[in-house]
Amino acid sequence: FASTMGPSRGLPGASRPRFAGWRVAVQKRVLRWVLLPLARFVDRLLFEPWGFFSSRFSVGPLVSGPAVLRRWLTPERLRAHAVALAGVPEERYHLPVGAIDRRVRAVVEAVARADERGELAGCGPRGGTFRIGLATIFGVERRLLRELVVDLVVTSLTADQDDVVVERPTAPLVIVGPPRSGTTALLELLGRDALTWRQLTTAEAHLPALPTKKRRHDHAALLRAAHGWLAGQEVVLDAVRHAHHERWDGPTECRGALENGVGAPYVWWYVFGATQALEAWLDDADARDADYAFYSTQLGLLDALGTTPTTGGDDDDDKRGPRRRRTWLLKDPAHCFSLDALFRTFPDAKVVWTHRRPERVAASMCSLVSSIWRDTLREDRRRAQEEEPQKRDTTTENNPFDRAIVAYVARQLDAAVAYRRSHPHAAILDVPLTDLQEDPIAVVDRIYAFAGKPLHADARAAMLRFVDDDERDRKHRKGHDYDLQTFGLTADIVDRRFATYLAACARFH
């Protein structure tokens, strides 16, 4: 895979980033085998008491993880670095600079306070507490820097309406549902129809365009940084490859673009275990609307760039008919938090909602997220038992996975149920996971009828091949094993959390 995009003909003043697969692979190996082990070693020197001395002289850690995070990741420093990388003529974001600074501070404070309050106590593989380490600090820095750079680039390219008109995508098909309910499988299945659907890729979410018209700029540093961002994403994806299939050069979830501009803070929850920023964002309808509007702008920019392939070639309209843009095929379970903002941004959207039994959702999500935390955080060795994992508390009030993961999955479904109750005629199609497993092509037929799209014979054949290949591969690849007991959860605990969802959607299980 040599390049995700070519030269832009559709947008003056912009060029398409070229990403080299070998560069991503090399940087990923450096991260995985050099930098992460080095960070773990330094963690023990900086953030943990020195065993011999601490037991005899009451010597604590040399420094505090939250203190380093707050001191190092200041809005002013991050913005200065982002401006230098982006190469834009002036510093403009989709929100005022003051609002961007407040968002950066809120994210840093959320991660720091999660450590100080011990919010992930008991979530470590040995029963210890997940806390801030060097990998956390550099991971937060990389992600914030990327979100600022993309905001600068997109805002710079779209601010001058004489150069480009960015249109809102029309009638996207959006897949939502509980996490771990078959949303990715459905996305991959529908994606076999390359003439109908257009998907957002991880590379596009990380750097959709390069500005070239306003000022000549050497983008070598920016492209090196972007390759590093993609390599870091690959390291996180490697941690969950057994459960979730995604590649840097393939389709991604919407949150990759929604978080740009220090926007939708889903990632700070599921990658770093910090929920404070998410809580504040969910309670701020204006912030959610602004981030969904900027998300729409990013998709429109990709359309204007010409990165959305079309039916019919650039020069052969007379042979294959008039060119038409494909429809965006988008997916993210986290949209359930904000169906109101989604439909306000895309009033003509069609939403497909997958369903799965809550106890399976909860167990799978705990397994997935805790696997990520093992890479992005450090386990406090003082609270971990070296020989035997700590026995999990199975009460709703005390179970750490219930507090840190299950409660927020339930909250997003409660929000989605509330939206449907207040908007009974919303364009939403329900798809139980059992239906998708038993007869996937019948589900596809329902979706195409719902979306008003024709399913051509070649697309149907491609989907059938995909189903057959997936079934054959499933017999040979390692499965994703999980159960509630591993995380000290019971079906009763989960059912209580998901009571609203179960009452509204029981017929789909």
Short mmCIF file of C-alpha atoms in Angstrom, two decimals:
data_model
loop_
_atom_site.label_atom_id
_atom_site.label_comp_id
_atom_site.label_asym_id
_atom_site.label_seq_id
_atom_site.Cartn_x
_atom_site.Cartn_y
_atom_site.Cartn_z
CA PHE A 1 0.00 0.00 0.00
CA ALA A 2 2.03 2.91 -1.26
CA SER A 3 -0.36 5.83 -1.09
CA THR A 4 -3.84 6.56 0.17
CA MET A 5 -4.42 9.53 -2.11
CA GLY A 6 -3.10 11.15 -5.26
CA PRO A 7 -2.89 14.74 -6.52
CA SER A 8 -6.00 16.81 -5.93
CA ARG A 9 -7.91 18.16 -8.89
CA GLY A 10 -11.07 19.07 -6.98
CA LEU A 11 -9.75 21.60 -4.48
CA PRO A 12 -7.39 24.48 -5.33
CA GLY A 13 -4.80 25.14 -2.66
CA ALA A 14 -4.73 21.59 -1.34
CA SER A 15 -2.91 18.38 -2.01
CA ARG A 16 -3.56 14.86 -0.86
CA PRO A 17 -1.21 13.33 1.70
CA ARG A 18 0.74 10.29 0.57
CA PHE A 19 1.36 7.65 3.21
CA ALA A 20 3.92 4.91 2.73
CA GLY A 21 3.00 1.62 4.39
CA TRP A 22 6.61 0.73 5.07
CA ARG A 23 7.12 3.98 7.02
CA VAL A 24 4.12 3.23 9.22
CA ALA A 25 5.40 -0.33 9.75
CA VAL A 26 8.91 0.83 10.70
CA GLN A 27 7.65 3.46 13.14
CA LYS A 28 5.26 0.95 14.66
CA ARG A 29 8.11 -1.48 15.32
CA VAL A 30 10.21 1.27 16.88
CA LEU A 31 7.29 2.17 19.14
CA ARG A 32 6.49 -1.41 20.06
CA TRP A 33 9.97 -2.80 20.58
CA VAL A 34 12.06 0.21 21.60
CA LEU A 35 10.10 3.18 22.91
CA LEU A 36 7.38 1.38 24.87
CA PRO A 37 9.80 -0.94 26.72
CA LEU A 38 12.01 2.05 27.45
CA ALA A 39 9.00 3.97 28.77
CA ARG A 40 8.09 1.05 31.05
CA PHE A 41 11.62 0.99 32.43
CA VAL A 42 11.65 4.74 33.06
CA ASP A 43 8.20 4.45 34.68
CA ARG A 44 9.70 2.27 37.38
CA LEU A 45 12.39 4.87 38.07
CA LEU A 46 10.18 7.94 38.04
CA PHE A 47 6.69 6.97 39.13
CA GLU A 48 7.16 3.99 41.44
CA PRO A 49 8.90 3.78 44.85
CA TRP A 50 12.28 2.10 44.72
CA GLY A 51 11.68 -1.22 46.39
CA PHE A 52 14.72 -1.52 48.68
CA PHE A 53 14.83 2.14 49.67
CA SER A 54 11.08 2.66 50.00
CA SER A 55 10.70 -0.16 52.50
CA ARG A 56 13.50 1.17 54.72
CA PHE A 57 13.53 4.92 54.27
CA SER A 58 9.94 5.78 53.25
CA VAL A 59 11.10 6.96 49.83
CA GLY A 60 8.22 7.65 47.48
CA PRO A 61 8.16 8.16 43.69
CA LEU A 62 10.52 10.77 42.30
CA VAL A 63 7.73 12.57 40.42
CA SER A 64 3.97 12.42 40.05
CA GLY A 65 2.46 11.33 36.72
CA PRO A 66 -0.36 13.91 36.88
CA ALA A 67 2.15 16.68 37.70
CA VAL A 68 4.30 15.81 34.68
CA LEU A 69 1.24 15.62 32.45
CA ARG A 70 -0.04 19.04 33.54
CA ARG A 71 3.36 20.70 33.28
CA TRP A 72 4.27 19.25 29.90
CA LEU A 73 0.97 19.44 28.00
CA THR A 74 0.02 23.09 28.14
CA PRO A 75 -2.32 24.52 25.47
CA GLU A 76 0.21 27.18 24.47
CA ARG A 77 2.99 24.66 23.88
CA LEU A 78 0.74 22.26 21.95
CA ARG A 79 -0.72 25.01 19.75
CA ALA A 80 2.74 26.38 18.92
CA HIS A 81 3.88 22.91 17.85
CA ALA A 82 0.68 22.34 15.83
CA VAL A 83 1.05 25.64 13.95
CA ALA A 84 4.67 24.82 13.10
CA LEU A 85 3.66 21.42 11.72
CA ALA A 86 0.53 22.48 9.85
CA GLY A 87 2.21 25.17 7.77
CA VAL A 88 -0.93 27.31 7.55
CA PRO A 89 -0.75 31.09 7.01
CA GLU A 90 -2.50 31.91 10.29
CA GLU A 91 -3.70 30.14 13.40
CA ARG A 92 -7.42 29.50 12.91
CA TYR A 93 -9.53 26.72 14.41
CA HIS A 94 -13.18 25.80 14.00
CA LEU A 95 -13.69 27.34 17.46
CA PRO A 96 -12.10 30.44 19.05
CA VAL A 97 -8.60 29.91 20.40
CA GLY A 98 -9.84 30.39 23.96
CA ALA A 99 -12.35 27.55 23.52
CA ILE A 100 -9.63 25.29 22.11
CA ASP A 101 -7.39 26.07 25.10
CA ARG A 102 -10.19 25.22 27.51
CA ARG A 103 -10.74 21.92 25.74
CA VAL A 104 -7.05 21.00 25.92
CA ARG A 105 -6.92 21.84 29.62
CA ALA A 106 -10.10 19.83 30.24
CA VAL A 107 -8.62 16.74 28.56
CA VAL A 108 -5.32 16.98 30.45
CA GLU A 109 -7.17 17.56 33.72
CA ALA A 110 -9.50 14.60 33.08
CA VAL A 111 -6.58 12.20 32.54
CA ALA A 112 -4.71 13.61 35.56
CA ARG A 113 -7.69 13.39 37.89
CA ALA A 114 -8.50 9.84 36.79
CA ASP A 115 -5.05 8.93 38.13
CA GLU A 116 -5.33 10.98 41.33
CA ARG A 117 -8.78 9.65 42.19
CA GLY A 118 -7.86 6.05 41.43
CA GLU A 119 -10.78 5.74 39.01
CA LEU A 120 -9.26 2.61 37.47
CA ALA A 121 -8.45 0.95 40.80
CA GLY A 122 -8.77 -2.81 40.47
CA CYS A 123 -8.80 -2.81 36.67
CA GLY A 124 -5.20 -3.97 36.22
CA PRO A 125 -4.52 -7.56 35.14
CA ARG A 126 -3.12 -8.28 38.64
CA GLY A 127 -5.84 -6.36 40.42
CA GLY A 128 -3.79 -3.17 40.60
CA THR A 129 -4.64 0.39 39.60
CA PHE A 130 -4.04 1.71 36.11
CA ARG A 131 -2.22 5.03 36.34
CA ILE A 132 -0.35 7.55 34.22
CA GLY A 133 2.99 6.47 32.75
CA LEU A 134 5.27 7.87 30.08
CA ALA A 135 3.31 6.00 27.41
CA THR A 136 0.19 7.80 28.65
CA ILE A 137 1.84 11.23 28.54
CA PHE A 138 3.25 10.80 25.05
CA GLY A 139 0.04 9.15 23.83
CA VAL A 140 -2.07 12.08 25.03
CA GLU A 141 0.42 14.53 23.49
CA ARG A 142 0.39 12.82 20.10
CA ARG A 143 -3.37 12.65 19.97
CA LEU A 144 -3.93 16.25 21.03
CA LEU A 145 -1.31 17.45 18.55
CA ARG A 146 -2.95 15.56 15.71
CA GLU A 147 -6.39 16.91 16.62
CA LEU A 148 -5.05 20.49 16.59
CA VAL A 149 -3.16 20.05 13.31
CA VAL A 150 -6.20 18.63 11.50
CA ASP A 151 -8.34 21.50 12.81
CA LEU A 152 -5.79 24.05 11.53
CA VAL A 153 -5.53 22.41 8.12
CA VAL A 154 -9.26 21.88 7.56
CA THR A 155 -10.21 25.34 8.83
CA SER A 156 -7.53 26.98 6.69
CA LEU A 157 -8.72 25.20 3.56
CA THR A 158 -12.42 25.82 4.10
CA ALA A 159 -12.41 29.35 5.52
CA ASP A 160 -11.96 31.05 2.15
CA GLN A 161 -15.21 30.29 0.36
CA ASP A 162 -13.89 31.84 -2.86
CA ASP A 163 -11.49 28.95 -3.16
CA VAL A 164 -13.74 26.05 -2.18
CA VAL A 165 -17.34 25.33 -1.40
CA VAL A 166 -17.59 22.48 1.10
CA GLU A 167 -20.99 20.89 0.90
CA ARG A 168 -22.61 18.85 3.63
CA PRO A 169 -22.74 15.15 2.69
CA THR A 170 -26.27 14.10 1.86
CA ALA A 171 -28.17 11.06 3.14
CA PRO A 172 -25.26 9.14 4.73
CA LEU A 173 -25.89 5.62 5.97
CA VAL A 174 -24.70 5.45 9.59
CA ILE A 175 -24.25 2.21 11.56
CA VAL A 176 -24.71 2.51 15.32
CA GLY A 177 -25.53 0.20 18.22
CA PRO A 178 -23.99 -1.15 21.40
CA PRO A 179 -20.23 -1.65 21.15
CA ARG A 180 -19.34 -5.23 20.23
CA SER A 181 -22.72 -5.82 18.54
CA GLY A 182 -21.58 -6.54 14.98
CA THR A 183 -21.20 -2.96 13.74
CA THR A 184 -17.74 -3.62 12.27
CA ALA A 185 -18.85 -6.86 10.60
CA LEU A 186 -21.79 -5.05 9.01
CA LEU A 187 -19.54 -2.20 7.84
CA GLU A 188 -17.14 -4.66 6.20
CA LEU A 189 -20.01 -6.53 4.55
CA LEU A 190 -21.68 -3.45 3.08
CA GLY A 191 -18.27 -2.09 2.06
CA ARG A 192 -17.99 -4.85 -0.55
CA ASP A 193 -20.27 -2.66 -2.69
CA ALA A 194 -17.60 -0.23 -3.81
CA LEU A 195 -19.83 1.52 -6.34
CA THR A 196 -22.48 2.54 -3.81
CA TRP A 197 -20.68 3.27 -0.57
CA ARG A 198 -17.76 5.50 0.43
CA GLN A 199 -16.03 4.84 3.78
CA LEU A 200 -13.85 7.06 5.97
CA THR A 201 -10.35 5.67 6.37
CA THR A 202 -8.06 5.94 9.37
CA ALA A 203 -5.46 7.81 7.32
CA GLU A 204 -8.04 10.40 6.19
CA ALA A 205 -9.19 10.99 9.77
CA HIS A 206 -5.57 11.54 10.84
CA LEU A 207 -4.67 13.97 8.04
CA PRO A 208 -7.31 14.64 5.35
CA ALA A 209 -5.33 17.18 3.30
CA LEU A 210 -2.22 19.32 2.98
CA PRO A 211 -2.55 23.09 2.47
CA THR A 212 -0.41 24.36 -0.41
CA LYS A 213 -1.95 27.49 -1.91
CA LYS A 214 -1.63 30.12 0.81
CA ARG A 215 2.05 29.56 1.49
CA ARG A 216 4.72 27.25 0.20
CA HIS A 217 5.65 24.94 3.01
CA ASP A 218 7.82 21.91 3.39
CA HIS A 219 5.45 19.23 4.63
CA ALA A 220 8.15 16.67 5.37
CA ALA A 221 7.90 17.23 9.13
CA LEU A 222 4.11 17.02 9.05
CA LEU A 223 4.14 13.80 7.03
CA ARG A 224 6.70 12.27 9.40
CA ALA A 225 4.45 13.20 12.30
CA ALA A 226 1.39 11.80 10.54
CA HIS A 227 3.16 8.50 9.90
CA GLY A 228 3.98 8.45 13.61
CA TRP A 229 0.34 9.09 14.53
CA LEU A 230 -0.74 6.20 12.31
CA ALA A 231 1.97 3.98 13.81
CA GLY A 232 0.69 4.79 17.29
CA GLN A 233 -2.82 3.93 16.15
CA GLU A 234 -1.52 0.60 14.85
CA VAL A 235 0.06 -0.18 18.23
CA VAL A 236 -3.30 0.37 19.93
CA LEU A 237 -5.06 -1.71 17.28
CA ASP A 238 -2.53 -4.51 17.72
CA ALA A 239 -3.58 -4.75 21.37
CA VAL A 240 -7.13 -5.61 20.31
CA ARG A 241 -6.49 -7.38 17.01
CA HIS A 242 -7.94 -10.57 18.50
CA ALA A 243 -11.27 -8.80 18.97
CA HIS A 244 -11.47 -5.88 16.56
CA HIS A 245 -10.17 -5.77 13.00
CA GLU A 246 -9.02 -2.38 11.77
CA ARG A 247 -5.98 -1.15 9.86
CA TRP A 248 -4.45 2.28 9.39
CA ASP A 249 -5.17 2.16 5.64
CA GLY A 250 -8.70 0.79 5.98
CA PRO A 251 -12.12 2.01 7.15
CA THR A 252 -12.36 3.49 10.62
CA GLU A 253 -15.00 4.63 13.06
CA CYS A 254 -16.35 8.17 12.98
CA ARG A 255 -14.72 9.10 16.28
CA GLY A 256 -11.40 9.37 14.44
CA ALA A 257 -12.75 12.53 12.76
CA LEU A 258 -15.16 13.61 15.48
CA GLU A 259 -12.32 14.03 17.96
CA ASN A 260 -10.40 16.42 15.67
CA GLY A 261 -10.35 19.95 17.00
CA VAL A 262 -10.12 18.44 20.50
CA GLY A 263 -13.72 17.45 19.92
CA ALA A 264 -15.77 14.40 20.90
CA PRO A 265 -13.82 12.97 23.88
CA TYR A 266 -14.77 9.31 23.48
CA VAL A 267 -11.12 8.37 23.06
CA TRP A 268 -10.13 9.73 26.47
CA TRP A 269 -12.51 7.21 28.01
CA TYR A 270 -11.80 4.04 26.09
CA VAL A 271 -8.05 4.58 25.49
CA PHE A 272 -7.01 6.38 28.69
CA GLY A 273 -9.83 5.63 31.13
CA ALA A 274 -10.69 9.31 31.75
CA THR A 275 -14.40 10.13 31.87
CA GLN A 276 -14.55 13.69 33.20
CA ALA A 277 -14.19 15.34 29.76
CA LEU A 278 -16.78 12.94 28.32
CA GLU A 279 -19.27 13.78 31.07
CA ALA A 280 -18.92 17.52 30.41
CA TRP A 281 -19.21 17.10 26.64
CA LEU A 282 -22.34 14.98 26.87
CA ASP A 283 -23.99 17.68 28.99
CA ASP A 284 -23.12 20.44 26.48
CA ALA A 285 -25.44 20.28 23.45
CA ASP A 286 -23.76 23.28 21.81
CA ALA A 287 -20.34 21.62 21.99
CA ARG A 288 -21.69 18.42 20.49
CA ASP A 289 -23.39 20.31 17.66
CA ALA A 290 -20.17 22.23 16.93
CA ASP A 291 -18.13 19.02 16.77
CA TYR A 292 -20.64 17.25 14.54
CA ALA A 293 -20.67 20.30 12.25
CA PHE A 294 -16.86 20.18 12.03
CA TYR A 295 -17.07 16.44 11.37
CA SER A 296 -19.44 17.17 8.48
CA THR A 297 -16.95 19.76 7.21
CA GLN A 298 -14.17 17.17 7.17
CA LEU A 299 -16.30 14.78 5.13
CA GLY A 300 -17.26 17.61 2.78
CA LEU A 301 -13.60 18.54 2.39
CA LEU A 302 -12.76 14.97 1.39
CA ASP A 303 -15.55 15.17 -1.18
CA ALA A 304 -14.20 18.47 -2.50
CA LEU A 305 -10.69 17.03 -2.69
CA GLY A 306 -11.93 14.39 -5.05
CA THR A 307 -10.90 11.59 -2.69
CA THR A 308 -14.42 10.23 -2.86
CA PRO A 309 -14.33 7.91 -5.90
CA THR A 310 -17.18 8.24 -8.33
CA THR A 311 -19.06 5.99 -10.65
CA GLY A 312 -17.75 6.73 -14.08
CA GLY A 313 -14.21 7.89 -14.70
CA ASP A 314 -12.93 11.43 -14.89
CA ASP A 315 -12.75 11.38 -18.68
CA ASP A 316 -15.24 8.72 -19.74
CA ASP A 317 -18.61 10.07 -18.70
CA ASP A 318 -19.98 9.38 -22.17
CA LYS A 319 -19.07 5.69 -21.91
CA ARG A 320 -20.23 4.92 -18.35
CA GLY A 321 -22.86 7.54 -17.72
CA PRO A 322 -22.67 10.75 -15.67
CA ARG A 323 -20.41 10.77 -12.65
CA ARG A 324 -22.09 10.58 -9.26
CA ARG A 325 -20.62 10.58 -5.79
CA ARG A 326 -20.95 7.52 -3.69
CA THR A 327 -22.93 7.72 -0.47
CA TRP A 328 -21.00 7.93 2.79
CA LEU A 329 -21.11 4.70 4.77
CA LEU A 330 -20.22 5.62 8.35
CA LYS A 331 -20.07 3.69 11.59
CA ASP A 332 -19.54 4.28 15.27
CA PRO A 333 -21.34 2.87 18.31
CA ALA A 334 -20.53 6.13 20.11
CA HIS A 335 -23.10 7.93 17.94
CA CYS A 336 -25.64 6.46 20.36
CA PHE A 337 -24.50 9.12 22.84
CA SER A 338 -25.55 11.85 20.42
CA LEU A 339 -28.22 10.75 17.94
CA ASP A 340 -29.78 14.19 18.41
CA ALA A 341 -26.61 15.95 17.20
CA LEU A 342 -26.17 13.39 14.40
CA PHE A 343 -29.64 14.02 12.98
CA ARG A 344 -29.36 17.79 13.43
CA THR A 345 -26.18 17.68 11.35
CA PHE A 346 -27.46 15.15 8.79
CA PRO A 347 -31.27 15.49 8.76
CA ASP A 348 -31.54 13.03 5.86
CA ALA A 349 -29.30 10.38 7.43
CA LYS A 350 -30.36 6.75 7.51
CA VAL A 351 -29.31 4.97 10.71
CA VAL A 352 -28.90 1.21 11.12
CA TRP A 353 -28.95 0.13 14.79
CA THR A 354 -27.50 -3.29 15.60
CA HIS A 355 -28.53 -5.13 18.79
CA ARG A 356 -26.94 -7.74 21.05
CA ARG A 357 -27.59 -9.15 24.50
CA PRO A 358 -26.16 -6.75 27.13
CA GLU A 359 -24.22 -9.39 29.05
CA ARG A 360 -22.28 -10.29 25.89
CA VAL A 361 -21.75 -6.62 25.07
CA ALA A 362 -20.47 -5.89 28.58
CA ALA A 363 -18.06 -8.82 28.76
CA SER A 364 -16.64 -8.18 25.30
CA MET A 365 -16.25 -4.44 25.93
CA CYS A 366 -14.46 -5.01 29.25
CA SER A 367 -12.07 -7.39 27.52
CA LEU A 368 -11.40 -4.97 24.66
CA VAL A 369 -10.93 -1.78 26.70
CA SER A 370 -8.81 -3.39 29.42
CA SER A 371 -6.51 -4.74 26.68
CA ILE A 372 -5.99 -1.17 25.45
CA TRP A 373 -5.35 0.15 28.96
CA ARG A 374 -2.55 -2.38 29.44
CA ASP A 375 -0.67 -0.61 26.62
CA THR A 376 -1.58 3.03 27.24
CA LEU A 377 -1.39 3.08 31.06
CA ARG A 378 0.82 1.52 33.71
CA GLU A 379 -0.33 -0.75 36.50
CA ASP A 380 0.60 0.52 39.97
CA ARG A 381 2.92 -2.22 41.25
CA ARG A 382 2.29 -1.26 44.87
CA ARG A 383 -1.35 -2.35 44.62
CA ALA A 384 -0.93 -5.38 42.40
CA GLN A 385 -0.63 -8.89 43.78
CA GLU A 386 2.27 -10.67 42.14
CA GLU A 387 1.03 -14.21 42.60
CA GLU A 388 -2.76 -14.24 42.24
CA PRO A 389 -5.12 -11.74 40.62
CA GLN A 390 -7.27 -9.88 43.10
CA LYS A 391 -10.77 -11.27 43.53
CA ARG A 392 -13.22 -8.88 41.93
CA ASP A 393 -16.01 -7.37 43.98
CA THR A 394 -19.36 -8.35 42.45
CA THR A 395 -21.47 -5.53 43.82
CA THR A 396 -22.70 -2.77 41.56
CA GLU A 397 -21.17 -0.09 43.78
CA ASN A 398 -17.67 -1.56 44.01
CA ASN A 399 -16.91 -3.45 40.83
CA PRO A 400 -14.28 -1.39 38.96
CA PHE A 401 -15.26 -2.57 35.48
CA ASP A 402 -18.90 -1.77 36.15
CA ARG A 403 -17.95 1.77 37.19
CA ALA A 404 -15.38 2.42 34.48
CA ILE A 405 -16.84 0.64 31.44
CA VAL A 406 -20.29 -0.90 31.76
CA ALA A 407 -21.88 2.24 33.22
CA TYR A 408 -20.83 4.31 30.20
CA VAL A 409 -21.94 1.72 27.65
CA ALA A 410 -25.32 1.68 29.38
CA ARG A 411 -25.42 5.46 29.38
CA GLN A 412 -24.92 5.71 25.64
CA LEU A 413 -27.76 3.25 25.03
CA ASP A 414 -30.01 5.09 27.48
CA ALA A 415 -29.37 8.27 25.49
CA ALA A 416 -30.21 6.52 22.22
CA VAL A 417 -33.41 5.04 23.65
CA ALA A 418 -34.44 8.48 24.94
CA TYR A 419 -33.91 9.95 21.47
CA ARG A 420 -36.05 7.28 19.83
CA ARG A 421 -38.84 7.79 22.32
CA SER A 422 -38.90 11.51 21.58
CA HIS A 423 -38.49 10.95 17.81
CA PRO A 424 -40.57 7.86 17.02
CA HIS A 425 -40.44 8.49 13.26
CA ALA A 426 -36.65 8.86 13.00
CA ALA A 427 -35.10 6.98 10.09
CA ILE A 428 -33.68 4.08 12.12
CA LEU A 429 -33.61 0.42 11.10
CA ASP A 430 -33.07 -2.23 13.80
CA VAL A 431 -30.81 -5.20 13.02
CA PRO A 432 -30.35 -7.91 15.67
CA LEU A 433 -26.90 -9.50 15.61
CA THR A 434 -28.56 -12.91 15.45
CA ASP A 435 -30.14 -11.95 12.11
CA LEU A 436 -26.79 -10.80 10.77
CA GLN A 437 -25.19 -14.07 11.83
CA GLU A 438 -27.93 -16.32 10.50
CA ASP A 439 -28.63 -14.69 7.12
CA PRO A 440 -26.36 -11.73 6.38
CA ILE A 441 -27.54 -11.24 2.80
CA ALA A 442 -31.17 -11.00 3.92
CA VAL A 443 -30.06 -8.23 6.30
CA VAL A 444 -28.29 -6.51 3.41
CA ASP A 445 -31.49 -6.62 1.35
CA ARG A 446 -33.38 -4.96 4.20
CA ILE A 447 -30.75 -2.23 4.53
CA TYR A 448 -30.69 -1.46 0.81
CA ALA A 449 -34.48 -1.21 0.73
CA PHE A 450 -34.34 1.07 3.80
CA ALA A 451 -31.66 3.27 2.21
CA GLY A 452 -33.37 3.33 -1.19
CA LYS A 453 -30.37 1.85 -2.97
CA PRO A 454 -30.27 -0.85 -5.65
CA LEU A 455 -28.18 -3.91 -4.86
CA HIS A 456 -26.48 -4.90 -8.08
CA ALA A 457 -25.60 -8.48 -8.91
CA ASP A 458 -21.83 -7.93 -8.77
CA ALA A 459 -22.10 -6.31 -5.33
CA ARG A 460 -24.25 -9.18 -4.05
CA ALA A 461 -21.69 -11.67 -5.40
CA ALA A 462 -18.86 -9.78 -3.67
CA MET A 463 -20.77 -9.87 -0.38
CA LEU A 464 -21.42 -13.60 -0.72
CA ARG A 465 -17.70 -14.19 -1.31
CA PHE A 466 -16.91 -12.08 1.74
CA VAL A 467 -19.30 -14.11 3.91
CA ASP A 468 -17.82 -17.40 2.66
CA ASP A 469 -14.24 -16.22 3.15
CA ASP A 470 -15.01 -14.90 6.62
CA GLU A 471 -16.64 -18.17 7.63
CA ARG A 472 -13.63 -20.12 6.39
CA ASP A 473 -11.14 -17.80 8.08
CA ARG A 474 -13.04 -17.91 11.34
CA LYS A 475 -12.26 -21.60 11.69
CA HIS A 476 -8.52 -20.92 11.61
CA ARG A 477 -8.06 -17.63 13.46
CA LYS A 478 -7.82 -17.22 17.20
CA GLY A 479 -11.15 -16.37 18.73
CA HIS A 480 -12.00 -13.65 21.24
CA ASP A 481 -12.75 -15.37 24.54
CA TYR A 482 -14.47 -13.42 27.30
CA ASP A 483 -17.00 -13.85 30.09
CA LEU A 484 -18.49 -11.73 32.84
CA GLN A 485 -16.85 -13.70 35.64
CA THR A 486 -13.37 -12.66 34.49
CA PHE A 487 -14.28 -9.08 35.39
CA GLY A 488 -16.22 -9.84 38.55
CA LEU A 489 -19.53 -9.08 36.86
CA THR A 490 -22.82 -10.95 36.91
CA ALA A 491 -25.80 -10.96 34.60
CA ASP A 492 -27.86 -9.25 37.31
CA ILE A 493 -25.41 -6.34 37.56
CA VAL A 494 -25.42 -5.88 33.79
CA ASP A 495 -29.19 -6.19 33.47
CA ARG A 496 -29.68 -3.52 36.11
CA ARG A 497 -27.38 -1.18 34.23
CA PHE A 498 -29.12 -1.88 30.93
CA ALA A 499 -32.68 -1.91 32.28
CA THR A 500 -33.84 0.96 30.06
CA TYR A 501 -32.34 -0.58 26.93
CA LEU A 502 -33.74 -4.03 27.73
CA ALA A 503 -37.21 -2.63 28.30
CA ALA A 504 -37.20 -0.75 25.01
CA CYS A 505 -35.37 -3.25 22.80
CA ALA A 506 -36.06 -6.69 24.28
CA ARG A 507 -37.72 -7.84 21.04
CA PHE A 508 -34.41 -7.54 19.20
CA HIS A 509 -32.51 -10.03 21.41
#
